[in-house]
Amino acid sequence: MQRGKADSGSCSRLRLCTFGEDHGSGSRGTENRPLPSPEPLAPMIPNISVTFAAAVRAAPCVAPGSSLRASRGRLGIGSGRCAAKAVAAVFHEVGKPMELREIPLPERLNEGELLVRMEVATICGSDLHTVSGKRQEPMPLVLGHEGVGVIERIGSDIFSGNRPRHRGWKLQEGDRITFSVADSCGMCPECTLHKLPQKCVSLMKYGHARMSEGTGLNGTYATHVLLRPGTHAVKLPSTLSSRVCSPANCALATVVNALDMARLPRYGSNKSAVVQGVGLLGIYAVAWLKKRVGMDSVFCLDMDSERLKTAEQFGGIPLLVTGGEEEFWERQRFIHKHYPHGVDVAVEMTGAKNVIHEGVQLLRNGGHYSFAGMVHPDSQLSSLTGETIIRKCLTIRGVHNYTPWNLEEAVKFLDEQREELPLESVLSPTSYALSNINDAIKEAFSGRYCRVVVNCQDVF
Ligand SMILES: [Zn+2]
Ligand SMILES: [Zn+2]
C-alpha cells in the first residue's frame, strides 16, 4: 500500500518544481484578467509586495534554475518556490470590502493534514448571502468553499489515527484535488451509524470558520487552504480543467445527494421530473436527471429566461414562470398533457416556499420530492397538508450538503460528461485575480454567470 509522502518539515523540491505545469484551462483567463479595480486593494495592505517577496526569498527551498512565470502568480507562488506565507482575502464586516492579508504557512503539518495550494475558487451564492448580511458567519473569516488546488504538503500520517480519509493512501504531493466542504470526526453516530458526516458533532466547514480557528486558512479565497484530517479529498482526472471542477464540491455534490439514485422511486417509470429553479444547482440537476438517471423529460421552471436557456443546453425543457394563477394552470395542463399521472420526481432549488404547492400538484402518486433550496427560516410549508402527502403516498426528502461518496460521484459525472455538456458555459469566461476579489464578488452579485471564477494564485 502506498502512502502519501511524509512531511519532512520543509518543502519537497522535486515535487514542488512540477507545480508550474498547466492543468488544462485551470489557469485560463489569467492573461485576460479584468483590469484592476479603480480602487485597488493595495492601500489596505501597505508593503504587501515587499514583505511577501521577502518571505519568498527567505523560504528554505528554491528550486534551482526555476524562473518565475507571470501566469502562475506574481510573487513566486506556484512557480517551483516554497512560499512561507499565504495570502488570503479576509472578510471583516458586512458592507466592507475584503482585505488581503498574509498568513504564515505552518512549518510542520499535524498528522493527517494537507496543505493545498489553491488554483481556482468559484463564488457560491451562500458567500453572497454572507457578504450582503443575509447569512450570519463568525467574523473575521476567509470565505469561499468551492475550489480546486494542488497538494503542496502532507502531514505525517494521512490516515490520521482514527480518522481514515477514504482512499487517502492514494494521495500524494502534487496531486490536484477537490475536497469536501465539511470536515468530520469519522467516529460519532452521525458519521458512522447515520452516514451523515456533514452533520458530525464536531463539524467544521470550509469558508464558514473564524480566522482564529487553526491557522486561519479555512477558506478558498486564498492562495492556500489547510485541510484537516477528516476532510475528504478527491484526486481530479487530468481530462478536466480546474475551472470546470471548482463548483463540484458544493453545487454538483449537493445535486448528486439530492437526486441519489438509490433513493429515487424504485417502482414505476422514473421518466419525468420537474426542477424548480435553475441556478447552478438546478442546471446540474437537469444534467444529472437526463444523463445519469436517464429521464426522458425534465421540465425546468424559473423566472429568468437567460438561466432557462442554459438549462435547455443541459437537456431541460424550459418553462418560464412570470407569476399569476392562469399561467400556473397552463403549466399544469402542459405537463399533464405529456404525463397525465404526473411526474416521478420534483426537486426544489429556488429557496422559495411558494413553489411547493406546484411541485406537489405536479407529482404522481408515489412521487419523490427533494427539498434543497430553502435553507433559511422563511420556509414554512403552510400550503402543504399532511393529508396530501399521505393520500399521494409522497416521499419528501430534505437534503443539506453531501457525503464524501457524493463528491466522488460528482467528479466522475463531470469526467463522463465533459464532451457532452457545455460545462464552461456556467462560468465567467475570465478568471478574476485573487487581488481583485471584491470586483469578482461584484460580478457575482450581477448574476450574469452562475459562477464567477477566481484565480487564487494571481496576487499582486
Ligand atoms: Zn456553496
Ligand atoms: Zn463525526
Short mmCIF file of C-alpha atoms and ligand atoms in Angstrom, two decimals:
data_model
loop_
_atom_site.label_atom_id
_atom_site.label_comp_id
_atom_site.label_asym_id
_atom_site.label_seq_id
_atom_site.Cartn_x
_atom_site.Cartn_y
_atom_site.Cartn_z
CA MET A 1 0.00 0.00 0.00
CA GLN A 2 1.41 3.33 -0.99
CA ARG A 3 1.07 6.16 1.42
CA GLY A 4 1.28 9.87 0.91
CA LYS A 5 4.76 11.30 1.21
CA ALA A 6 5.54 12.25 4.77
CA ASP A 7 6.06 15.90 5.61
CA SER A 8 9.68 16.49 6.42
CA GLY A 9 9.11 19.94 7.81
CA SER A 10 10.36 21.63 4.67
CA CYS A 11 9.18 21.56 1.10
CA SER A 12 9.89 18.82 -1.35
CA ARG A 13 11.90 20.36 -4.15
CA LEU A 14 11.29 17.85 -6.84
CA ARG A 15 7.58 17.73 -6.39
CA LEU A 16 7.14 21.45 -5.97
CA CYS A 17 9.08 22.09 -9.13
CA THR A 18 6.35 20.35 -11.08
CA PHE A 19 3.70 22.74 -9.79
CA GLY A 20 4.17 25.11 -12.69
CA GLU A 21 2.61 22.54 -15.01
CA ASP A 22 -0.60 23.59 -16.66
CA HIS A 23 -3.75 21.69 -15.75
CA GLY A 24 -5.93 22.22 -18.76
CA SER A 25 -7.68 25.55 -18.65
CA GLY A 26 -7.28 25.78 -14.90
CA SER A 27 -5.14 28.85 -15.22
CA ARG A 28 -7.02 30.17 -18.19
CA GLY A 29 -8.05 33.72 -18.14
CA THR A 30 -5.09 34.97 -16.17
CA GLU A 31 -3.76 36.74 -19.20
CA ASN A 32 -7.22 38.15 -19.86
CA ARG A 33 -7.64 39.19 -16.28
CA PRO A 34 -10.08 42.09 -15.91
CA LEU A 35 -8.45 45.45 -15.37
CA PRO A 36 -7.70 46.29 -11.76
CA SER A 37 -10.44 47.99 -9.82
CA PRO A 38 -10.42 51.79 -9.84
CA GLU A 39 -10.00 51.45 -6.08
CA PRO A 40 -7.35 48.76 -5.79
CA LEU A 41 -6.88 46.83 -2.57
CA ALA A 42 -3.25 47.83 -2.29
CA PRO A 43 -3.84 50.71 0.16
CA MET A 44 -5.33 48.24 2.62
CA ILE A 45 -2.22 46.09 2.56
CA PRO A 46 0.71 48.50 2.54
CA ASN A 47 4.04 46.95 1.61
CA ILE A 48 2.48 43.59 0.91
CA SER A 49 4.57 43.18 -2.22
CA VAL A 50 7.76 43.91 -0.35
CA THR A 51 7.01 41.74 2.66
CA PHE A 52 5.73 38.84 0.62
CA ALA A 53 8.60 38.92 -1.83
CA ALA A 54 10.97 38.96 1.13
CA ALA A 55 9.21 35.95 2.57
CA VAL A 56 9.62 34.08 -0.69
CA ARG A 57 13.33 34.94 -0.84
CA ALA A 58 13.77 33.73 2.73
CA ALA A 59 11.99 30.44 2.08
CA PRO A 60 14.25 27.42 2.63
CA CYS A 61 13.50 25.76 -0.67
CA VAL A 62 14.04 27.39 -4.01
CA ALA A 63 14.18 25.10 -6.98
CA PRO A 64 17.47 25.72 -8.77
CA GLY A 65 17.14 27.25 -12.17
CA SER A 66 13.41 27.81 -11.86
CA SER A 67 12.12 31.08 -13.17
CA LEU A 68 9.04 32.98 -12.18
CA ARG A 69 6.18 32.53 -14.54
CA ALA A 70 3.97 35.55 -14.65
CA SER A 71 0.90 33.50 -15.41
CA ARG A 72 1.39 31.42 -12.27
CA GLY A 73 1.41 34.18 -9.71
CA ARG A 74 3.48 37.27 -9.47
CA LEU A 75 5.04 36.61 -6.11
CA GLY A 76 6.62 33.30 -6.87
CA ILE A 77 3.72 31.23 -5.56
CA GLY A 78 3.35 28.04 -7.52
CA SER A 79 6.43 28.72 -9.58
CA GLY A 80 8.53 25.98 -8.07
CA ARG A 81 9.33 28.02 -4.98
CA CYS A 82 8.16 27.37 -1.49
CA ALA A 83 6.29 30.35 -0.12
CA ALA A 84 6.47 30.81 3.65
CA LYS A 85 3.26 32.77 3.74
CA ALA A 86 -0.14 32.51 2.20
CA VAL A 87 -2.29 35.40 1.08
CA ALA A 88 -5.96 35.28 1.97
CA ALA A 89 -8.95 37.56 1.37
CA VAL A 90 -10.36 38.28 4.81
CA PHE A 91 -13.98 39.29 5.31
CA HIS A 92 -14.35 41.51 8.38
CA GLU A 93 -17.73 43.10 8.25
CA VAL A 94 -20.88 43.44 6.16
CA GLY A 95 -20.59 46.44 3.86
CA LYS A 96 -16.79 46.48 3.89
CA PRO A 97 -14.56 45.12 1.11
CA MET A 98 -12.48 42.05 1.77
CA GLU A 99 -8.88 42.73 2.70
CA LEU A 100 -5.86 40.76 1.51
CA ARG A 101 -3.76 39.54 4.38
CA GLU A 102 -0.60 37.47 4.72
CA ILE A 103 -0.92 34.38 6.88
CA PRO A 104 2.14 32.32 7.83
CA LEU A 105 2.11 28.79 6.50
CA PRO A 106 2.62 26.13 9.17
CA GLU A 107 6.23 24.97 9.36
CA ARG A 108 5.19 21.45 10.17
CA LEU A 109 1.83 19.86 9.49
CA ASN A 110 -0.07 17.87 12.05
CA GLU A 111 -0.92 14.26 11.46
CA GLY A 112 -3.37 13.87 8.60
CA GLU A 113 -3.37 17.49 7.45
CA LEU A 114 -2.98 18.53 3.81
CA LEU A 115 -1.62 21.89 2.78
CA VAL A 116 -3.25 22.73 -0.54
CA ARG A 117 -2.10 25.45 -2.91
CA MET A 118 -5.34 26.70 -4.40
CA GLU A 119 -5.60 27.09 -8.15
CA VAL A 120 -9.12 28.40 -8.59
CA ALA A 121 -12.17 29.11 -6.49
CA THR A 122 -15.74 29.86 -7.52
CA ILE A 123 -18.14 32.19 -5.76
CA CYS A 124 -21.15 30.33 -4.40
CA GLY A 125 -24.45 32.06 -3.62
CA SER A 126 -24.08 31.36 0.09
CA ASP A 127 -20.99 33.61 0.17
CA LEU A 128 -23.03 36.38 -1.41
CA HIS A 129 -25.60 35.94 1.36
CA THR A 130 -22.82 36.35 3.93
CA VAL A 131 -21.38 39.40 2.19
CA SER A 132 -24.81 41.03 1.99
CA GLY A 133 -25.61 40.22 5.62
CA LYS A 134 -28.44 37.75 4.92
CA ARG A 135 -26.42 34.99 6.49
CA GLN A 136 -24.50 35.25 9.76
CA GLU A 137 -20.97 33.88 9.97
CA PRO A 138 -18.31 34.22 12.67
CA MET A 139 -16.08 37.11 11.57
CA PRO A 140 -13.40 37.78 10.59
CA LEU A 141 -13.03 34.82 8.26
CA VAL A 142 -11.77 33.68 4.88
CA LEU A 143 -14.82 32.97 2.76
CA GLY A 144 -15.01 30.52 -0.13
CA HIS A 145 -15.60 26.78 -0.07
CA GLU A 146 -15.73 25.83 -3.75
CA GLY A 147 -12.34 25.31 -5.33
CA VAL A 148 -9.55 23.19 -6.69
CA GLY A 149 -5.93 23.07 -5.59
CA VAL A 150 -2.73 21.07 -5.59
CA ILE A 151 -1.43 19.22 -2.54
CA GLU A 152 1.74 21.02 -1.52
CA ARG A 153 2.49 19.13 1.67
CA ILE A 154 1.08 16.13 3.51
CA GLY A 155 1.04 15.57 7.27
CA SER A 156 2.93 12.67 8.75
CA ASP A 157 0.09 10.17 8.59
CA ILE A 158 -2.58 10.72 6.01
CA PHE A 159 -4.86 8.26 7.80
CA SER A 160 -4.62 10.37 10.93
CA GLY A 161 -5.17 7.81 13.63
CA ASN A 162 -8.84 7.03 13.99
CA ARG A 163 -9.99 9.28 11.16
CA PRO A 164 -9.43 7.43 7.93
CA ARG A 165 -9.58 9.51 4.81
CA HIS A 166 -11.31 7.45 2.17
CA ARG A 167 -8.68 6.37 -0.34
CA GLY A 168 -6.24 8.68 1.44
CA TRP A 169 -3.38 6.31 0.83
CA LYS A 170 -3.60 7.16 -2.87
CA LEU A 171 -2.95 10.88 -2.38
CA GLN A 172 0.47 12.36 -2.98
CA GLU A 173 2.09 15.76 -3.02
CA GLY A 174 1.47 17.34 -6.41
CA ASP A 175 -1.98 15.79 -6.84
CA ARG A 176 -4.67 18.17 -7.99
CA ILE A 177 -7.75 17.73 -5.81
CA THR A 178 -11.15 18.93 -4.77
CA PHE A 179 -12.30 18.36 -1.19
CA SER A 180 -15.42 18.07 0.93
CA VAL A 181 -16.68 21.34 2.39
CA ALA A 182 -17.23 19.55 5.70
CA ASP A 183 -14.53 18.22 8.00
CA SER A 184 -15.91 15.49 10.22
CA CYS A 185 -14.63 13.24 13.02
CA GLY A 186 -15.46 9.88 11.46
CA MET A 187 -16.38 8.44 14.87
CA CYS A 188 -19.62 9.99 16.14
CA PRO A 189 -23.06 8.42 15.42
CA GLU A 190 -23.74 10.95 12.65
CA CYS A 191 -20.52 9.99 10.88
CA THR A 192 -20.83 6.24 11.37
CA LEU A 193 -24.35 4.98 12.08
CA HIS A 194 -26.35 7.65 10.28
CA LYS A 195 -23.98 8.14 7.33
CA LEU A 196 -24.34 11.90 7.63
CA PRO A 197 -20.77 13.16 8.13
CA GLN A 198 -21.97 16.61 7.10
CA LYS A 199 -23.86 16.65 10.42
CA CYS A 200 -20.88 15.50 12.52
CA VAL A 201 -20.97 16.56 16.17
CA SER A 202 -17.59 18.27 15.71
CA LEU A 203 -18.26 19.63 12.25
CA MET A 204 -16.10 22.32 10.67
CA LYS A 205 -16.99 23.78 7.28
CA TYR A 206 -14.52 25.50 4.99
CA GLY A 207 -15.39 29.08 4.23
CA HIS A 208 -17.53 29.28 7.35
CA ALA A 209 -14.91 29.13 10.12
CA ARG A 210 -13.48 32.05 12.04
CA MET A 211 -9.88 33.17 11.41
CA SER A 212 -8.95 32.18 14.95
CA GLU A 213 -9.71 28.51 14.21
CA GLY A 214 -6.46 26.72 13.46
CA THR A 215 -4.15 28.52 11.06
CA GLY A 216 -6.99 30.67 9.73
CA LEU A 217 -6.51 29.14 6.27
CA ASN A 218 -10.06 27.83 6.26
CA GLY A 219 -11.46 29.27 3.03
CA THR A 220 -10.76 29.04 -0.69
CA TYR A 221 -10.40 32.78 -1.38
CA ALA A 222 -6.73 32.38 -0.60
CA THR A 223 -3.51 31.11 -2.09
CA HIS A 224 -3.60 28.16 0.33
CA VAL A 225 -6.06 26.20 2.41
CA LEU A 226 -5.15 23.79 5.19
CA LEU A 227 -7.29 20.66 5.06
CA ARG A 228 -7.94 18.89 8.33
CA PRO A 229 -7.60 15.15 8.87
CA GLY A 230 -11.33 14.46 8.49
CA THR A 231 -11.72 16.20 5.14
CA HIS A 232 -12.29 14.02 2.14
CA ALA A 233 -10.11 14.77 -0.89
CA VAL A 234 -10.71 13.56 -4.43
CA LYS A 235 -7.91 13.47 -6.99
CA LEU A 236 -9.05 15.06 -10.25
CA PRO A 237 -8.53 13.48 -13.65
CA SER A 238 -6.20 15.37 -15.99
CA THR A 239 -9.01 15.46 -18.55
CA LEU A 240 -10.91 18.06 -16.51
CA SER A 241 -9.91 21.69 -16.05
CA SER A 242 -9.74 23.19 -12.57
CA ARG A 243 -12.31 25.80 -13.58
CA VAL A 244 -14.90 23.20 -14.52
CA CYS A 245 -14.24 21.17 -11.36
CA SER A 246 -14.40 24.10 -8.96
CA PRO A 247 -18.18 24.05 -8.26
CA ALA A 248 -18.16 20.26 -7.83
CA ASN A 249 -17.54 20.36 -4.08
CA CYS A 250 -20.66 22.38 -3.34
CA ALA A 251 -23.21 22.70 -6.15
CA LEU A 252 -22.74 19.43 -8.00
CA ALA A 253 -22.11 17.17 -5.00
CA THR A 254 -25.26 18.56 -3.36
CA VAL A 255 -27.24 17.72 -6.50
CA VAL A 256 -25.82 14.20 -6.50
CA ASN A 257 -27.04 13.84 -2.92
CA ALA A 258 -30.45 15.42 -3.62
CA LEU A 259 -31.03 13.04 -6.52
CA ASP A 260 -29.30 9.99 -5.08
CA MET A 261 -30.22 7.17 -7.45
CA ALA A 262 -30.78 4.73 -4.59
CA ARG A 263 -33.44 6.98 -3.07
CA LEU A 264 -35.49 7.83 -6.15
CA PRO A 265 -38.72 5.83 -6.70
CA ARG A 266 -37.87 2.21 -7.41
CA TYR A 267 -41.25 1.28 -8.81
CA GLY A 268 -42.78 2.98 -11.82
CA SER A 269 -41.24 4.60 -14.80
CA ASN A 270 -38.87 7.27 -13.45
CA LYS A 271 -39.21 9.01 -16.78
CA SER A 272 -40.03 12.59 -15.91
CA ALA A 273 -39.05 15.30 -13.46
CA VAL A 274 -39.61 18.92 -12.60
CA VAL A 275 -36.71 21.12 -11.49
CA GLN A 276 -37.87 24.27 -9.72
CA GLY A 277 -35.21 26.95 -10.03
CA VAL A 278 -32.32 26.71 -12.47
CA GLY A 279 -29.43 28.39 -10.77
CA LEU A 280 -26.31 26.24 -10.92
CA LEU A 281 -27.80 23.52 -8.71
CA GLY A 282 -30.88 23.36 -10.92
CA ILE A 283 -28.80 23.23 -14.10
CA TYR A 284 -26.67 20.41 -12.72
CA ALA A 285 -29.87 18.68 -11.57
CA VAL A 286 -31.22 18.76 -15.13
CA ALA A 287 -27.98 17.21 -16.42
CA TRP A 288 -27.93 14.53 -13.71
CA LEU A 289 -31.58 13.58 -14.26
CA LYS A 290 -31.14 13.36 -18.02
CA LYS A 291 -27.72 11.74 -18.23
CA ARG A 292 -27.40 9.67 -15.08
CA VAL A 293 -30.97 8.84 -14.09
CA GLY A 294 -31.95 8.55 -17.76
CA MET A 295 -35.15 10.54 -17.65
CA ASP A 296 -36.99 11.32 -20.87
CA SER A 297 -38.30 14.73 -19.86
CA VAL A 298 -37.01 17.22 -17.32
CA PHE A 299 -39.19 20.34 -17.08
CA CYS A 300 -37.40 23.43 -15.74
CA LEU A 301 -39.29 26.24 -14.06
CA ASP A 302 -37.67 29.62 -13.50
CA MET A 303 -38.42 33.32 -13.74
CA ASP A 304 -35.14 34.08 -15.52
CA SER A 305 -35.20 33.44 -19.27
CA GLU A 306 -31.39 33.50 -19.58
CA ARG A 307 -30.99 30.78 -16.98
CA LEU A 308 -33.64 28.75 -18.75
CA LYS A 309 -31.63 28.96 -21.97
CA THR A 310 -28.62 27.48 -20.17
CA ALA A 311 -30.80 24.78 -18.59
CA GLU A 312 -32.06 23.90 -22.07
CA GLN A 313 -28.47 23.36 -23.22
CA PHE A 314 -28.11 20.87 -20.38
CA GLY A 315 -31.18 18.94 -21.58
CA GLY A 316 -34.11 20.63 -19.83
CA ILE A 317 -37.50 21.71 -21.21
CA PRO A 318 -37.74 25.40 -20.28
CA LEU A 319 -40.95 26.81 -18.80
CA LEU A 320 -40.85 30.50 -17.96
CA VAL A 321 -42.62 31.48 -14.76
CA THR A 322 -43.98 35.01 -14.71
CA GLY A 323 -46.50 34.58 -11.90
CA GLY A 324 -50.26 34.51 -11.91
CA GLU A 325 -52.96 31.90 -11.47
CA GLU A 326 -53.82 31.38 -15.14
CA GLU A 327 -50.20 30.76 -16.08
CA PHE A 328 -49.89 28.27 -13.22
CA TRP A 329 -52.79 26.18 -14.58
CA GLU A 330 -51.48 26.49 -18.12
CA ARG A 331 -48.19 24.96 -16.98
CA GLN A 332 -50.02 22.20 -15.16
CA ARG A 333 -52.04 21.39 -18.29
CA PHE A 334 -48.90 21.35 -20.45
CA ILE A 335 -47.03 18.91 -18.21
CA HIS A 336 -50.09 16.74 -17.58
CA LYS A 337 -50.70 16.52 -21.32
CA HIS A 338 -47.36 14.69 -21.61
CA TYR A 339 -47.54 12.91 -18.25
CA PRO A 340 -51.22 12.55 -17.31
CA HIS A 341 -50.42 10.84 -13.99
CA GLY A 342 -47.83 13.44 -13.01
CA VAL A 343 -44.04 13.48 -12.90
CA ASP A 344 -41.95 10.98 -10.95
CA VAL A 345 -39.56 13.41 -9.27
CA ALA A 346 -39.62 17.07 -8.27
CA VAL A 347 -36.69 19.00 -6.88
CA GLU A 348 -36.91 22.36 -5.15
CA MET A 349 -33.86 24.54 -5.73
CA THR A 350 -35.39 28.01 -5.64
CA GLY A 351 -35.29 28.74 -1.93
CA ALA A 352 -38.90 29.99 -2.22
CA LYS A 353 -41.59 28.25 -0.17
CA ASN A 354 -44.42 29.22 -2.52
CA VAL A 355 -43.25 26.77 -5.19
CA ILE A 356 -44.06 23.73 -3.03
CA HIS A 357 -47.76 23.75 -3.87
CA GLU A 358 -46.99 23.48 -7.58
CA GLY A 359 -44.39 20.75 -7.06
CA VAL A 360 -46.86 18.63 -5.09
CA GLN A 361 -49.56 19.18 -7.72
CA LEU A 362 -47.24 18.01 -10.48
CA LEU A 363 -46.02 14.84 -8.75
CA ARG A 364 -47.63 11.50 -9.47
CA ASN A 365 -48.85 9.21 -6.71
CA GLY A 366 -45.75 7.73 -5.09
CA GLY A 367 -43.60 10.58 -6.39
CA HIS A 368 -40.41 11.84 -4.78
CA TYR A 369 -39.83 15.46 -3.74
CA SER A 370 -36.35 16.72 -2.83
CA PHE A 371 -36.01 19.96 -0.88
CA ALA A 372 -32.58 21.51 -1.31
CA GLY A 373 -33.02 25.26 -1.73
CA MET A 374 -34.99 26.51 1.28
CA VAL A 375 -32.09 26.70 3.72
CA HIS A 376 -33.48 29.65 5.69
CA PRO A 377 -36.17 30.17 8.33
CA ASP A 378 -38.72 31.75 5.97
CA SER A 379 -39.78 28.36 4.66
CA GLN A 380 -42.98 27.41 6.49
CA LEU A 381 -44.93 24.93 4.41
CA SER A 382 -48.37 26.28 5.22
CA SER A 383 -49.77 25.36 1.79
CA LEU A 384 -48.86 21.70 2.22
CA THR A 385 -51.12 19.39 4.21
CA GLY A 386 -50.27 16.07 5.77
CA GLU A 387 -53.33 14.68 4.05
CA THR A 388 -51.89 15.45 0.60
CA ILE A 389 -48.61 13.75 1.43
CA ILE A 390 -50.41 10.69 2.76
CA ARG A 391 -53.05 10.39 0.05
CA LYS A 392 -50.50 10.81 -2.74
CA CYS A 393 -48.05 8.46 -0.96
CA LEU A 394 -45.29 11.04 -1.48
CA THR A 395 -41.73 10.83 -0.28
CA ILE A 396 -40.32 14.18 0.78
CA ARG A 397 -36.62 14.37 1.45
CA GLY A 398 -34.62 17.26 2.86
CA VAL A 399 -31.04 17.49 1.64
CA HIS A 400 -28.25 19.54 3.16
CA ASN A 401 -24.72 19.35 1.74
CA TYR A 402 -23.45 15.89 0.89
CA THR A 403 -21.25 12.95 1.82
CA PRO A 404 -17.75 12.06 0.54
CA TRP A 405 -19.32 9.42 -1.71
CA ASN A 406 -21.45 12.07 -3.41
CA LEU A 407 -18.34 14.13 -4.14
CA GLU A 408 -16.63 11.13 -5.73
CA GLU A 409 -19.71 10.64 -7.92
CA ALA A 410 -19.79 14.32 -8.85
CA VAL A 411 -16.22 14.25 -10.18
CA LYS A 412 -16.90 11.03 -12.05
CA PHE A 413 -20.00 12.54 -13.63
CA LEU A 414 -18.11 15.64 -14.81
CA ASP A 415 -15.48 13.47 -16.43
CA GLU A 416 -18.05 11.26 -18.14
CA GLN A 417 -19.98 14.25 -19.47
CA ARG A 418 -17.13 16.62 -20.32
CA GLU A 419 -17.69 16.19 -24.07
CA GLU A 420 -21.49 16.15 -23.82
CA LEU A 421 -22.30 19.13 -21.64
CA PRO A 422 -21.30 22.81 -22.02
CA LEU A 423 -19.68 22.81 -18.58
CA GLU A 424 -17.74 26.05 -19.19
CA SER A 425 -20.92 27.95 -20.07
CA VAL A 426 -21.95 28.30 -16.43
CA LEU A 427 -18.67 30.05 -15.53
CA SER A 428 -17.42 33.59 -16.03
CA PRO A 429 -15.28 33.49 -19.20
CA THR A 430 -12.34 35.10 -17.42
CA SER A 431 -10.93 34.29 -14.01
CA TYR A 432 -10.57 37.22 -11.62
CA ALA A 433 -7.28 37.66 -9.78
CA LEU A 434 -7.46 36.96 -6.05
CA SER A 435 -6.28 40.55 -5.62
CA ASN A 436 -9.46 41.63 -7.39
CA ILE A 437 -11.74 39.52 -5.19
CA ASN A 438 -14.02 42.47 -4.47
CA ASP A 439 -14.61 43.00 -8.19
CA ALA A 440 -15.28 39.29 -8.55
CA ILE A 441 -17.88 39.48 -5.77
CA LYS A 442 -19.48 42.47 -7.50
CA GLU A 443 -19.65 40.48 -10.73
CA ALA A 444 -21.20 37.54 -8.89
CA PHE A 445 -23.93 39.82 -7.49
CA SER A 446 -24.78 40.92 -11.03
CA GLY A 447 -25.99 37.37 -11.71
CA ARG A 448 -24.57 37.32 -15.23
CA TYR A 449 -22.87 33.99 -14.63
CA CYS A 450 -23.83 31.04 -12.45
CA ARG A 451 -20.31 31.10 -11.04
CA VAL A 452 -17.56 33.72 -11.14
CA VAL A 453 -14.10 32.16 -11.16
CA VAL A 454 -11.19 33.42 -9.06
CA ASN A 455 -7.55 32.65 -9.87
CA CYS A 456 -6.17 32.09 -6.37
CA GLN A 457 -2.52 32.41 -7.38
CA ASP A 458 -2.89 35.79 -9.03
CA VAL A 459 -1.82 38.13 -6.24
CA PHE A 460 -0.25 41.49 -6.85
ZN ZN B 1 -21.75 26.59 -1.80
ZN ZN B 2 -18.48 12.89 13.48
#
